[in-house]
Structure formats: structure tokens, C-alpha cells
Short mmCIF file of C-alpha atoms in Angstrom, two decimals:
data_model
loop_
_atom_site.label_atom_id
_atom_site.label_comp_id
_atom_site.label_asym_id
_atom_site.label_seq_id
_atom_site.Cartn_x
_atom_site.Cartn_y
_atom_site.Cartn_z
CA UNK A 1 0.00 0.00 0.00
CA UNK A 2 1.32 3.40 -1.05
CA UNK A 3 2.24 5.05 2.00
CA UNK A 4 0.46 8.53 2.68
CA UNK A 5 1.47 11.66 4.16
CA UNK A 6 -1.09 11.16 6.84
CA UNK A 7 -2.93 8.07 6.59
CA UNK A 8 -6.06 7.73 8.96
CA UNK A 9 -7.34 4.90 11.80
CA UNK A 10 -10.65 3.40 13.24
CA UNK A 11 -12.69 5.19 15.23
CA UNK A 12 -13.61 4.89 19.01
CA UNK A 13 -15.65 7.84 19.43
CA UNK A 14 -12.76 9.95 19.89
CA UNK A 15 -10.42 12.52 18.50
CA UNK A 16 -7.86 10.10 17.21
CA UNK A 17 -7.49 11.26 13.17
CA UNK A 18 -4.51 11.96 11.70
CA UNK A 19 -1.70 9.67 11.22
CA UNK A 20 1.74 10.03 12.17
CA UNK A 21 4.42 8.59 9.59
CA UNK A 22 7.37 7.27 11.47
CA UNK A 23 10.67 6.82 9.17
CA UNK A 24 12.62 6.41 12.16
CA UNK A 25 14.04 2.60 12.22
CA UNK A 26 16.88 3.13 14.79
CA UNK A 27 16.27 0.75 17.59
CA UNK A 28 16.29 2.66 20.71
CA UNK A 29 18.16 2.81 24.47
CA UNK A 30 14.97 2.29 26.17
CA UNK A 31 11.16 1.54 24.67
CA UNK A 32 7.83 0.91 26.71
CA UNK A 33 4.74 -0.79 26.23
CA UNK A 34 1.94 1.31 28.11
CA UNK A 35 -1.47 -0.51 27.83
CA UNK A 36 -4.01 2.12 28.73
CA UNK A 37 -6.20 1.29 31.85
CA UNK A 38 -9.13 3.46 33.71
CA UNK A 39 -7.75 2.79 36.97
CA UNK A 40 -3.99 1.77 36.01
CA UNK A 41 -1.13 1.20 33.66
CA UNK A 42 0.29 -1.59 33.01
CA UNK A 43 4.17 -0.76 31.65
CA UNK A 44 6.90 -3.14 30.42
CA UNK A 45 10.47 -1.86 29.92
CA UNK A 46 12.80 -2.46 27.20
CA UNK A 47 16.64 -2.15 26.84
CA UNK A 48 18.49 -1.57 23.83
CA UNK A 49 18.93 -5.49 23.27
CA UNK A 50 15.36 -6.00 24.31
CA UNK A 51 15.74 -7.35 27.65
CA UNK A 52 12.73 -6.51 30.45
CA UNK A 53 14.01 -4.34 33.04
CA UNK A 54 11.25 -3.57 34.35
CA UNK A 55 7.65 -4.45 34.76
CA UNK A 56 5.04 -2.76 36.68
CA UNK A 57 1.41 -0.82 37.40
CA UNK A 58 1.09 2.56 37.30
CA UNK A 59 -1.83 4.59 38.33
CA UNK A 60 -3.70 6.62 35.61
CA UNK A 61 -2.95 10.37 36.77
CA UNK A 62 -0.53 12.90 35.47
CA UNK A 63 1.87 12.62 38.45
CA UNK A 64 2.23 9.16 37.56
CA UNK A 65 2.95 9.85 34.10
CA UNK A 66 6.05 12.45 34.88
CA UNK A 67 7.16 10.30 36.86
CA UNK A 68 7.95 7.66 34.32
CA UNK A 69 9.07 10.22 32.25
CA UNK A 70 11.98 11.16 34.61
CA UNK A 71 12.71 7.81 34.93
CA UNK A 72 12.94 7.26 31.13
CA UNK A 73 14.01 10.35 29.45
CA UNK A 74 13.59 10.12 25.82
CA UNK A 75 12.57 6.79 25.81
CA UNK A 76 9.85 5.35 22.85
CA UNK A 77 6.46 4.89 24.23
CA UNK A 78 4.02 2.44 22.39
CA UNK A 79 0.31 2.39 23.53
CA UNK A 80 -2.81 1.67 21.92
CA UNK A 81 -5.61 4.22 21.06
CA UNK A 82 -8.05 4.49 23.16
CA UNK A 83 -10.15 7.02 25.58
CA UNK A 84 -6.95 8.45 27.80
CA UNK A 85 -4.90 8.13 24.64
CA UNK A 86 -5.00 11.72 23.54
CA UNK A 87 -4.25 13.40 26.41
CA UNK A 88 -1.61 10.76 27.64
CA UNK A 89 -0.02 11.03 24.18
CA UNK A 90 0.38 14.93 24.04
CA UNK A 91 1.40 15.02 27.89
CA UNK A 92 3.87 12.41 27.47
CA UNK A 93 5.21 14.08 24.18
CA UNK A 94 5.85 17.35 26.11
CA UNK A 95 7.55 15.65 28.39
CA UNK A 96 10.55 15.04 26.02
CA UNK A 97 9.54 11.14 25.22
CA UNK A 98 8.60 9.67 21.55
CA UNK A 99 4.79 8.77 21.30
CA UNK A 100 3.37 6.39 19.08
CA UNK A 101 -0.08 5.82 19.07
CA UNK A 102 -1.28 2.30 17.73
CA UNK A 103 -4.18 1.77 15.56
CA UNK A 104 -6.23 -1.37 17.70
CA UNK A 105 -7.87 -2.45 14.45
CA UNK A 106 -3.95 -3.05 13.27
CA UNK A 107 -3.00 -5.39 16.00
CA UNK A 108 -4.03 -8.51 15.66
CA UNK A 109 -1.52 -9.91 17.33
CA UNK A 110 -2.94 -8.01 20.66
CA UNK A 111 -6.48 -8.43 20.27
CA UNK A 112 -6.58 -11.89 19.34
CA UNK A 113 -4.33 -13.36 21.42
CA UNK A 114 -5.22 -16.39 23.50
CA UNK A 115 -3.93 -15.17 26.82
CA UNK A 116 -4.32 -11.63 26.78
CA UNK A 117 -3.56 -9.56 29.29
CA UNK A 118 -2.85 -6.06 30.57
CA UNK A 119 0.71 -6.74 31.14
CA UNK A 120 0.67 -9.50 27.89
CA UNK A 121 -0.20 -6.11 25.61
CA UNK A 122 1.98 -3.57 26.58
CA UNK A 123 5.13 -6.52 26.55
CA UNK A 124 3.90 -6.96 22.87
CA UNK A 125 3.35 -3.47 22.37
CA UNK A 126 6.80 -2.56 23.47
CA UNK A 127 8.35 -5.18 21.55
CA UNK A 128 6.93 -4.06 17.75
CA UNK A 129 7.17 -0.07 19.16
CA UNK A 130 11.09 -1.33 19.73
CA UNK A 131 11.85 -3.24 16.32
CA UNK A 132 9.60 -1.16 13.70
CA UNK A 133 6.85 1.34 14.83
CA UNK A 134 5.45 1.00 11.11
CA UNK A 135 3.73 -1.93 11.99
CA UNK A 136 1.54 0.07 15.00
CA UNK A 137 0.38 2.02 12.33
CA UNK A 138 0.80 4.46 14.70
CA UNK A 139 -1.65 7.54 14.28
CA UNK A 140 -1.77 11.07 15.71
CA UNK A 141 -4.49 12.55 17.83
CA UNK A 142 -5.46 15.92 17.28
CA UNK A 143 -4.65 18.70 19.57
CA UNK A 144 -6.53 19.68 22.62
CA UNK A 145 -8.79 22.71 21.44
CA UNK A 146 -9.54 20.50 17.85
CA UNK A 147 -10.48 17.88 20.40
CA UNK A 148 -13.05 20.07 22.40
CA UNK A 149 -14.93 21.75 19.51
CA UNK A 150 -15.01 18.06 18.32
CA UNK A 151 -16.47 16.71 21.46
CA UNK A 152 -19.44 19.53 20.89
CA UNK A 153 -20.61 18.07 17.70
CA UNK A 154 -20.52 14.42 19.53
CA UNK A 155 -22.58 16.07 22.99
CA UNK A 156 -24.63 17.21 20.43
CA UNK A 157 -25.30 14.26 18.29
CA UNK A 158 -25.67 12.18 21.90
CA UNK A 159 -28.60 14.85 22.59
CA UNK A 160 -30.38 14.47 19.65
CA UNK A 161 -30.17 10.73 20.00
CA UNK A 162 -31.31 10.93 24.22
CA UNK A 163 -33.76 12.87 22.83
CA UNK A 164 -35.49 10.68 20.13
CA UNK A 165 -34.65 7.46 22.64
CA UNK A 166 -37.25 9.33 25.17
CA UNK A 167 -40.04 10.14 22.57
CA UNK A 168 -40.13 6.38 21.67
CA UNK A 169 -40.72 5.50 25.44
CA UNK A 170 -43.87 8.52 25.13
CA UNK A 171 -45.30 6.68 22.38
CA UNK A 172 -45.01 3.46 23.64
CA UNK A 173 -46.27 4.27 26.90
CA UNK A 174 -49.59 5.80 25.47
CA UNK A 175 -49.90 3.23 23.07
CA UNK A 176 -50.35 1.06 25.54
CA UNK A 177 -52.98 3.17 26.86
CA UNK A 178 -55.23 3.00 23.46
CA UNK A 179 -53.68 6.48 22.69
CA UNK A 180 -52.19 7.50 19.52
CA UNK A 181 -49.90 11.03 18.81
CA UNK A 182 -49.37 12.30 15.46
CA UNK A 183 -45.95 12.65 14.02
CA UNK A 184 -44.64 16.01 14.40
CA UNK A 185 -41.05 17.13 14.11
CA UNK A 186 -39.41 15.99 16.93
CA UNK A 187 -38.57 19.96 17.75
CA UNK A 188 -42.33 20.34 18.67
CA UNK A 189 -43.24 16.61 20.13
CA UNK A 190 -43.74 18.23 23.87
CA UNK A 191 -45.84 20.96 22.47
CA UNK A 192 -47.97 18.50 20.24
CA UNK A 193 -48.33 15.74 23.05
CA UNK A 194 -49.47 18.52 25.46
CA UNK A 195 -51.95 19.79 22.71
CA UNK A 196 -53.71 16.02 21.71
CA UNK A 197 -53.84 15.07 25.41
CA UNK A 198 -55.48 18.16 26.83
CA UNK A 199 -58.40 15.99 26.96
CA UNK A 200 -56.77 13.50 29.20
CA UNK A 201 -55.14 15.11 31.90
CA UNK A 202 -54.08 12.24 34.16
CA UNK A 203 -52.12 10.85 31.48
CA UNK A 204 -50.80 13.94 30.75
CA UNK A 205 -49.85 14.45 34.27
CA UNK A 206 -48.03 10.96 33.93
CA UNK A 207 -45.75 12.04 31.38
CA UNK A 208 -44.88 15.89 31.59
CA UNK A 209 -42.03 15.04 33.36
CA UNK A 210 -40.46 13.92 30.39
CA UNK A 211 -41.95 16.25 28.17
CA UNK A 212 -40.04 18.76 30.83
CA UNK A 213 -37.37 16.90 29.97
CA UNK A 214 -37.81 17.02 26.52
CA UNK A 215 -38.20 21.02 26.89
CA UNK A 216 -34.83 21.39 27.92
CA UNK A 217 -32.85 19.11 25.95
CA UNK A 218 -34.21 21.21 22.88
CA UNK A 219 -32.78 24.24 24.59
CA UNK A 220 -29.51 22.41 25.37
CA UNK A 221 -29.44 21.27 21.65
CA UNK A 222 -30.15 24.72 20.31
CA UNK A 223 -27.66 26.25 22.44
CA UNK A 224 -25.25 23.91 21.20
CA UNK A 225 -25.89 24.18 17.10
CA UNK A 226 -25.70 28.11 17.67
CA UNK A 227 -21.83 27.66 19.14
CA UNK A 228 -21.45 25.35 16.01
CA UNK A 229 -22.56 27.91 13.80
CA UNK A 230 -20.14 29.93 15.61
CA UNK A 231 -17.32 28.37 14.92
CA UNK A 232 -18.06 27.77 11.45
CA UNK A 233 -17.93 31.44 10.94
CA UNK A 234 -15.42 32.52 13.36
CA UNK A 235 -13.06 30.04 13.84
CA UNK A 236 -13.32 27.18 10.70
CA UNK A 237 -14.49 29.53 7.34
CA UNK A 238 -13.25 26.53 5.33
CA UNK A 239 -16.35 24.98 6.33
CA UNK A 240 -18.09 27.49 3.86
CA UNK A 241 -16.96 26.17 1.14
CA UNK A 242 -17.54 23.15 1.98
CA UNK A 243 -21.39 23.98 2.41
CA UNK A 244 -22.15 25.21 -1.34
CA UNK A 245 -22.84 21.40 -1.68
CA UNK A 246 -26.57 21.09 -1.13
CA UNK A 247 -27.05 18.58 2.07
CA UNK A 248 -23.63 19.80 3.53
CA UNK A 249 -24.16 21.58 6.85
CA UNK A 250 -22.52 23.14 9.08
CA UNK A 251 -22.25 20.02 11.24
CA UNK A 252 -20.84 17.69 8.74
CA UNK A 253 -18.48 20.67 7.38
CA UNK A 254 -17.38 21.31 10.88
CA UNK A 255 -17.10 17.19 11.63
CA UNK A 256 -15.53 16.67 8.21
CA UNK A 257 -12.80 19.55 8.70
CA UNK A 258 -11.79 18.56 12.48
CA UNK A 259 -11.37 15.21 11.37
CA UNK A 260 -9.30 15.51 8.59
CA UNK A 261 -7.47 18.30 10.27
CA UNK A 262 -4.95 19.17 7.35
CA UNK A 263 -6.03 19.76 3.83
CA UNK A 264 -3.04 18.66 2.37
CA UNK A 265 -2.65 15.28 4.57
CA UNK A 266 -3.52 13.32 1.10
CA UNK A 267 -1.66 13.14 -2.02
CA UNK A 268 -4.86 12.67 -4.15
CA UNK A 269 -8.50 13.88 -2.50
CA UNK A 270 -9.75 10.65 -3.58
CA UNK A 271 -7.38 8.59 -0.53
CA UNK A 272 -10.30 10.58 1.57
CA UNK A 273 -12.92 7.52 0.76
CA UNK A 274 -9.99 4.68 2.27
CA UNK A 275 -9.26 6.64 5.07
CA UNK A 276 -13.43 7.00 6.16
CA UNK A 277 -13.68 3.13 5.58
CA UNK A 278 -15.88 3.82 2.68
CA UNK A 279 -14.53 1.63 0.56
CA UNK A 280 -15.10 -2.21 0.04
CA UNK A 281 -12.71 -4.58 2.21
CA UNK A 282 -10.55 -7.10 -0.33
CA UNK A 283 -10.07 -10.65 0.29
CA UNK A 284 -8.10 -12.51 -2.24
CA UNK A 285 -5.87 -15.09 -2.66
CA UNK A 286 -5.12 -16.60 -6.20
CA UNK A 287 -8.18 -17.39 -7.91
CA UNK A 288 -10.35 -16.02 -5.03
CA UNK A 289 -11.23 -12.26 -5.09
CA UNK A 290 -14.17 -12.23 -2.39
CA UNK A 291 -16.83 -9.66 -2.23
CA UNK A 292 -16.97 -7.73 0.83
CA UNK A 293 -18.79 -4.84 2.25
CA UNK A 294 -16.86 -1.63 3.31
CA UNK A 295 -14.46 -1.43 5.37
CA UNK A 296 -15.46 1.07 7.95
CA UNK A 297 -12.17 2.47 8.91
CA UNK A 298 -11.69 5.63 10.09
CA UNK A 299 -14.34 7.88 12.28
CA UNK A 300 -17.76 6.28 12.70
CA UNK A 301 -19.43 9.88 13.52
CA UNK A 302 -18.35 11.68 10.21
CA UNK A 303 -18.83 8.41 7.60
CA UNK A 304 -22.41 8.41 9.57
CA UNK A 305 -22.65 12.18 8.28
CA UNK A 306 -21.42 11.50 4.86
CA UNK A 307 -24.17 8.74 4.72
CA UNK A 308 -26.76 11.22 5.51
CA UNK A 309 -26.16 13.68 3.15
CA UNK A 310 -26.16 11.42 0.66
CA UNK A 311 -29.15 10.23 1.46
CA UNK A 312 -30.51 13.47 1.59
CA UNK A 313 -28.83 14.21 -2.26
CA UNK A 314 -30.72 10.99 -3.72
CA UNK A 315 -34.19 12.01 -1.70
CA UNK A 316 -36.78 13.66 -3.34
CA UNK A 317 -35.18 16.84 -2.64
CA UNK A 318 -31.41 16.68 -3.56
CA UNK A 319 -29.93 18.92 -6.20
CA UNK A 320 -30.07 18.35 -9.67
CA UNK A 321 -26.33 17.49 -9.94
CA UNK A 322 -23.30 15.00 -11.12
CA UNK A 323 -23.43 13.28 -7.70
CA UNK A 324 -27.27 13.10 -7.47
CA UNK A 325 -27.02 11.69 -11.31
CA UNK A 326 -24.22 9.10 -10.85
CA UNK A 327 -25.94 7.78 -7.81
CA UNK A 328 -29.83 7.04 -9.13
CA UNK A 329 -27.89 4.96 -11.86
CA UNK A 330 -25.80 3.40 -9.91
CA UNK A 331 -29.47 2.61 -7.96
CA UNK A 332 -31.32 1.59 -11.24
CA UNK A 333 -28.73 -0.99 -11.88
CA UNK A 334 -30.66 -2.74 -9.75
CA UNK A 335 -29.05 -6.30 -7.68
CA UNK A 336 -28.64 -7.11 -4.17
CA UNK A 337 -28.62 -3.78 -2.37
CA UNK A 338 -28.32 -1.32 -4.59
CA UNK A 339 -29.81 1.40 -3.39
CA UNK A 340 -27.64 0.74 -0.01
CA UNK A 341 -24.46 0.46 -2.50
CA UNK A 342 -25.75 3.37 -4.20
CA UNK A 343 -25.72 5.82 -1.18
CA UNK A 344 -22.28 4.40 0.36
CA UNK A 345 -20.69 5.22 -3.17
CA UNK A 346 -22.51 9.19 -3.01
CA UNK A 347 -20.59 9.32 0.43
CA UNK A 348 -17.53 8.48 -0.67
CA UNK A 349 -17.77 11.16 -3.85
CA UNK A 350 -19.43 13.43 -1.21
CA UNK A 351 -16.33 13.22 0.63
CA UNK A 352 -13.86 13.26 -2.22
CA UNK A 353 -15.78 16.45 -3.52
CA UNK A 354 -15.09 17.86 -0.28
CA UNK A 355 -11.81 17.05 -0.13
CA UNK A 356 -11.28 18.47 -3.43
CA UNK A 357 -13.10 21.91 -3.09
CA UNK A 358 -10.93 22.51 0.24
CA UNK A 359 -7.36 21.70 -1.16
CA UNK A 360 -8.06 23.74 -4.26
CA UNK A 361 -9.69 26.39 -2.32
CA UNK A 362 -12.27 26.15 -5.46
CA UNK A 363 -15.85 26.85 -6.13
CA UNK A 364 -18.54 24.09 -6.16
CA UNK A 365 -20.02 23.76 -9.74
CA UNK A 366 -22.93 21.13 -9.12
CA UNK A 367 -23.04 20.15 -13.12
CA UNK A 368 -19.70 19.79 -13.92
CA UNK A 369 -18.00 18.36 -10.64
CA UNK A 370 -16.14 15.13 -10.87
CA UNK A 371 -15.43 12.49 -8.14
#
């Protein structure tokens, strides 16, 4: 595989996007395995001729952390990505030590092993870091302020979804009461249900608590889109561009531009579909060239965006374009799935169009785009 400048990872609901590429193949003095815990550490020492000299626990705080840094200056640190990964990684890299952050889906050799352990990972992970860090495919979270305005799109989307998981329970508790509520937007479900069951006020009664409920997570959820909007304008004005595609918001603009993070981070816009896991997963061998669906690489939260949109551009009210055209044909084709196949393929042009207008700094023309 052609190596790029900044090639991407899975996604665990973090910040973890870019990619660091490490051409660095001296062996060095000291390496160490961390394997991330909630509580603790676990931490395996290597010397230069990759003998254990030492093995321990270590708790997960920041005093901790220096203190293995004093102990180890500008050693190699190999850990896996996961929730204290980011701000491990850029605290340990200010402390002086090299930081490479494994990609989990990478390491097979961790995640499938038949006696795995805390203090079984971070020996492996301190051997590979040790003999060649390329095989970590080690990535590189984003900073801490890319990480926040990140996290606000995520609180966001968790909102929305707390929101819809509590209008279900409404309707299934009055269902089972014989009563029926029509299907507003879900911005105006409190306001409806209060409205139809005027007329029974003990059951009304029973649930205003979580139409209360309801009342203030739309507040919480508008307060939050009008900071997004915010730093669309303010802070990210790439995301503008990115918006004269019809379907294109500012929350997939901002999503898609945090989690890329650097325009130029691919050689050709069209690596931007691999990296998203929006292309099909390959199995061959000889004769044998299997079938597969995608591989869903890369960050779960912005391919579900991409998806979206696109399934917004083939609706009955997407723009008359080259992406709404190439993707109804690719539907009429008909075959297992093809209207699935047809959106995942508008999601990966979506994104390559994206790519494309923001490294060229170019105009959307709807017509005459190519992707």
C-alpha cells in the first residue's frame, strides 16, 4: 500500500485522526509498552537489546505519568488508542519522550491473542514499538482545542439521540394506553403531546415530566448548534466552502474539517474515501477475489454524516447534480442492495468532492464536478 502523508485509523468515538508517519528505524536505548487502563497502567520496559528491566502498574494520573518520564528520558512509548490516549499522548510528548499511538484495528496480534492480558499487551506493544513502529500504524491525535470543539458536535449528536430514545418510550407508553400522537417534528413533540392530550389530563400528568425533559434538551441542543454555527464562521471559514454542496451543513463541514485536520494530509482527494472506511474490504488469494462490504475504517461519527447527506442528495429533494445523477444509476442498476451500495458510493464522492473543493480552495459547480 502506497504510504500517505497522513494516513487515517478506526474510530472509538474519539479525537484520534490523523496519522503520524514514522521513518525512524533506529532501535532505541529504552522503549515501553503502556497498555491504557481506567484505573492503572500496566508498563513493560525495554533495553536496547530487548531485555525486560522492568515491569510494573502505574496509576492513571498525570503525576504518575512524569514520573515515568523522569525515569525514562527520551525513551519510545508504544500504547494503543483508546479514551486516555489523547491526552496521555500529548502530555507524554511534552515531556521530552517519543509517542506512538497504535491503531487497535492493526493489531491482531494483541487483540486476538489467546492469553491476553494487561501486562501481555503492553510486553507486545513494546516489543513491535522497539523493532519497527510502522507496523503500529501508529496515528496522531489531534490537539486539545480540535479535540473540544469536536467533542461539541458528539454532545450534540448524543442529545439528539437521548432525545429521540425518550419520545419512543412517550409513544409506547400511550400506546399502551389506546392512545395515539401524530408525528410532528421531533422539535415540537412536547408541544404537540401537550396539545392532543389536553383531553386526558391524568395521562398527561403521567408524562410531563419527560416532556419537561424534553423542553430542555431542545434548549440544550439549540444552544449547542448556535456555538457550532459559531465556529463555522469565526473560527473554521473553510467549512463554507464546503457547504455550497446542497445537504452539507454546518455540522458535517465542521465534523468533516476537524477530522481531517490538514487539507493537504492526502496526495490525491480521492485517498479521503480509504481513510473513512468507505470503501469495500478485499479478500483474495489466487483465484479467489471475495466480495466484501466496506471497510469502515476511520471515524464512525463523520462516515455516519457522509451517509446522511447522501441520502438526503438521492431524496426527493437533492440537487439536480453529477453526484445526485451518478448515484440514481448506480441505484437503477438494480441487484442485491443497490440502493444501499448506491448511497455508500454518493458518500464516498461526497467526501472526495469535499476534499477536493478545500485543497483547491475552489468553487462548487454542481453540473460539472467530478469524483
Amino acid at each position: 500500500m502506497r504510504r500517505q502523508r497522513l494516513a487515517g485509523s478506526d474510530s472509538l468515538g474519539q479525537t484520534e485522526t490523523a496519522m503520524k508517519t514514522t521513518s525512524s528505524t533506529t532501535i532505541p536505548k529504552i522503549t515501553i509498552g503502556l497498555d491504557l487502563g481506567d484505573r492503572k497502567h500496566a508498563v513493560c520496559v525495554l533495553n536496547e537489546d530487548g531485555e525486560i528491566t522492568e515491569e510494573k502498574a502505574i496509576t492513571n494520573c498525570r503525576e504518575s505519568l512524569h514520573r515515568l518520564a523522569a525515569d525514562y528520558p527520551g525513551a519510545r512509548v508504544a500504547m494503543e488508542v483508546g479514551m486516555h490516549s489523547p491526552w496521555t499522548s500529548r502530555l507524554l510528548e511534552e515531556l521530552g519522550l517519543e509517542v506512538l499511538v497504535a491503531n487497535a484495528r492493526k493489531l491482531r496480534a494483541i487483540y486476538q491473542s489467546s492469553r491476553k492480558s494487561d501486562e501481555a499487551d503492553a510486553h507486545m506493544l513494546a516489543r513491535i514499538g522497539r523493532f519497527d513502529p510502522q507496523l503500529l500504524y501508529p496515528i496522531q491525535h489531534t490537539d486539545a482545542e480540535r479535540q473540544q470543539d469536536l467533542l461539541r458536535l458528539k454532545l450534540r449528536d448524543n442529545l439528539v439521540r437521548q432525545r429521540v430514545d425518550i419520545i419512543s418510550a412517550i409513544r409506547f407508553t400511550l400506546k399502551s394506553l389506546g392512545l395515539r400522537l401524530p408525528s410532528p417534528k421531533t422539535t415540537s413533540f412536547a408541544k404537540r403531546a401537550r396539545e392532543v392530550l389536553a383531553k386526558h389530563p391524568e395521562v398527561l400528568a403521567m408524562i410531563e415530566p419527560s416532556l419537561r425533559v424534553l423542553d430542555a434538551m431542545k434548549e440544550q441542543i439549540r444552544e449547542l448548534e448556535r456555538e457550532i454555527h459559531r465556529l463555522c464562521e469565526e473560527k473554521y471559514p473553510e467549512t463554507q466552502r464546503l457547504q455550497q454542496i446542497r445537504g452539507i451543513g454546518p455540522m458535517t463541514s465542521l465534523c468533516f474539517v476537524l477530522t481531517v485536520g490538514d487539507p493537504t494530509r492526502f496526495e490525491r482527494p480521492r485517498d479521503v474515501g480509504a481513510w473513512l472506511g468507505l470503501v469495500p474490504k478485499r479478500d483474495q488469494s489466487g483465484k479467489l477475489d471475495k466480495e466484501l462490504g466496506i471497510s469502515r475504517a476511520g471515524d464512525a461519527y463523520l462516515r455516519r454524516l457522509l451517509v446522511s447527506a447522501a441520502q438526503y442528495l438521492l431524496g426527493p429533494f437533492g440537487e439536480d447534480c453529477d453526484l445526485r445523477t451518478k448515484g440514481l444509476a448506480l441505484a437503477e442498476r438494480g441487484g442485491r442492495g443497490a440502493k444501499k451500495k448506491a448511497v455508500v458510493a454518493t458518500a464516498r464522492k461526497l467526501a472526495v468532492v469535499m476534499m477536493t473543493l478545500w485543497q483547491k480552495e475552489a468553487e462548487y459547480l454542481p453540473q460539472l464536478q467530478s469524483a
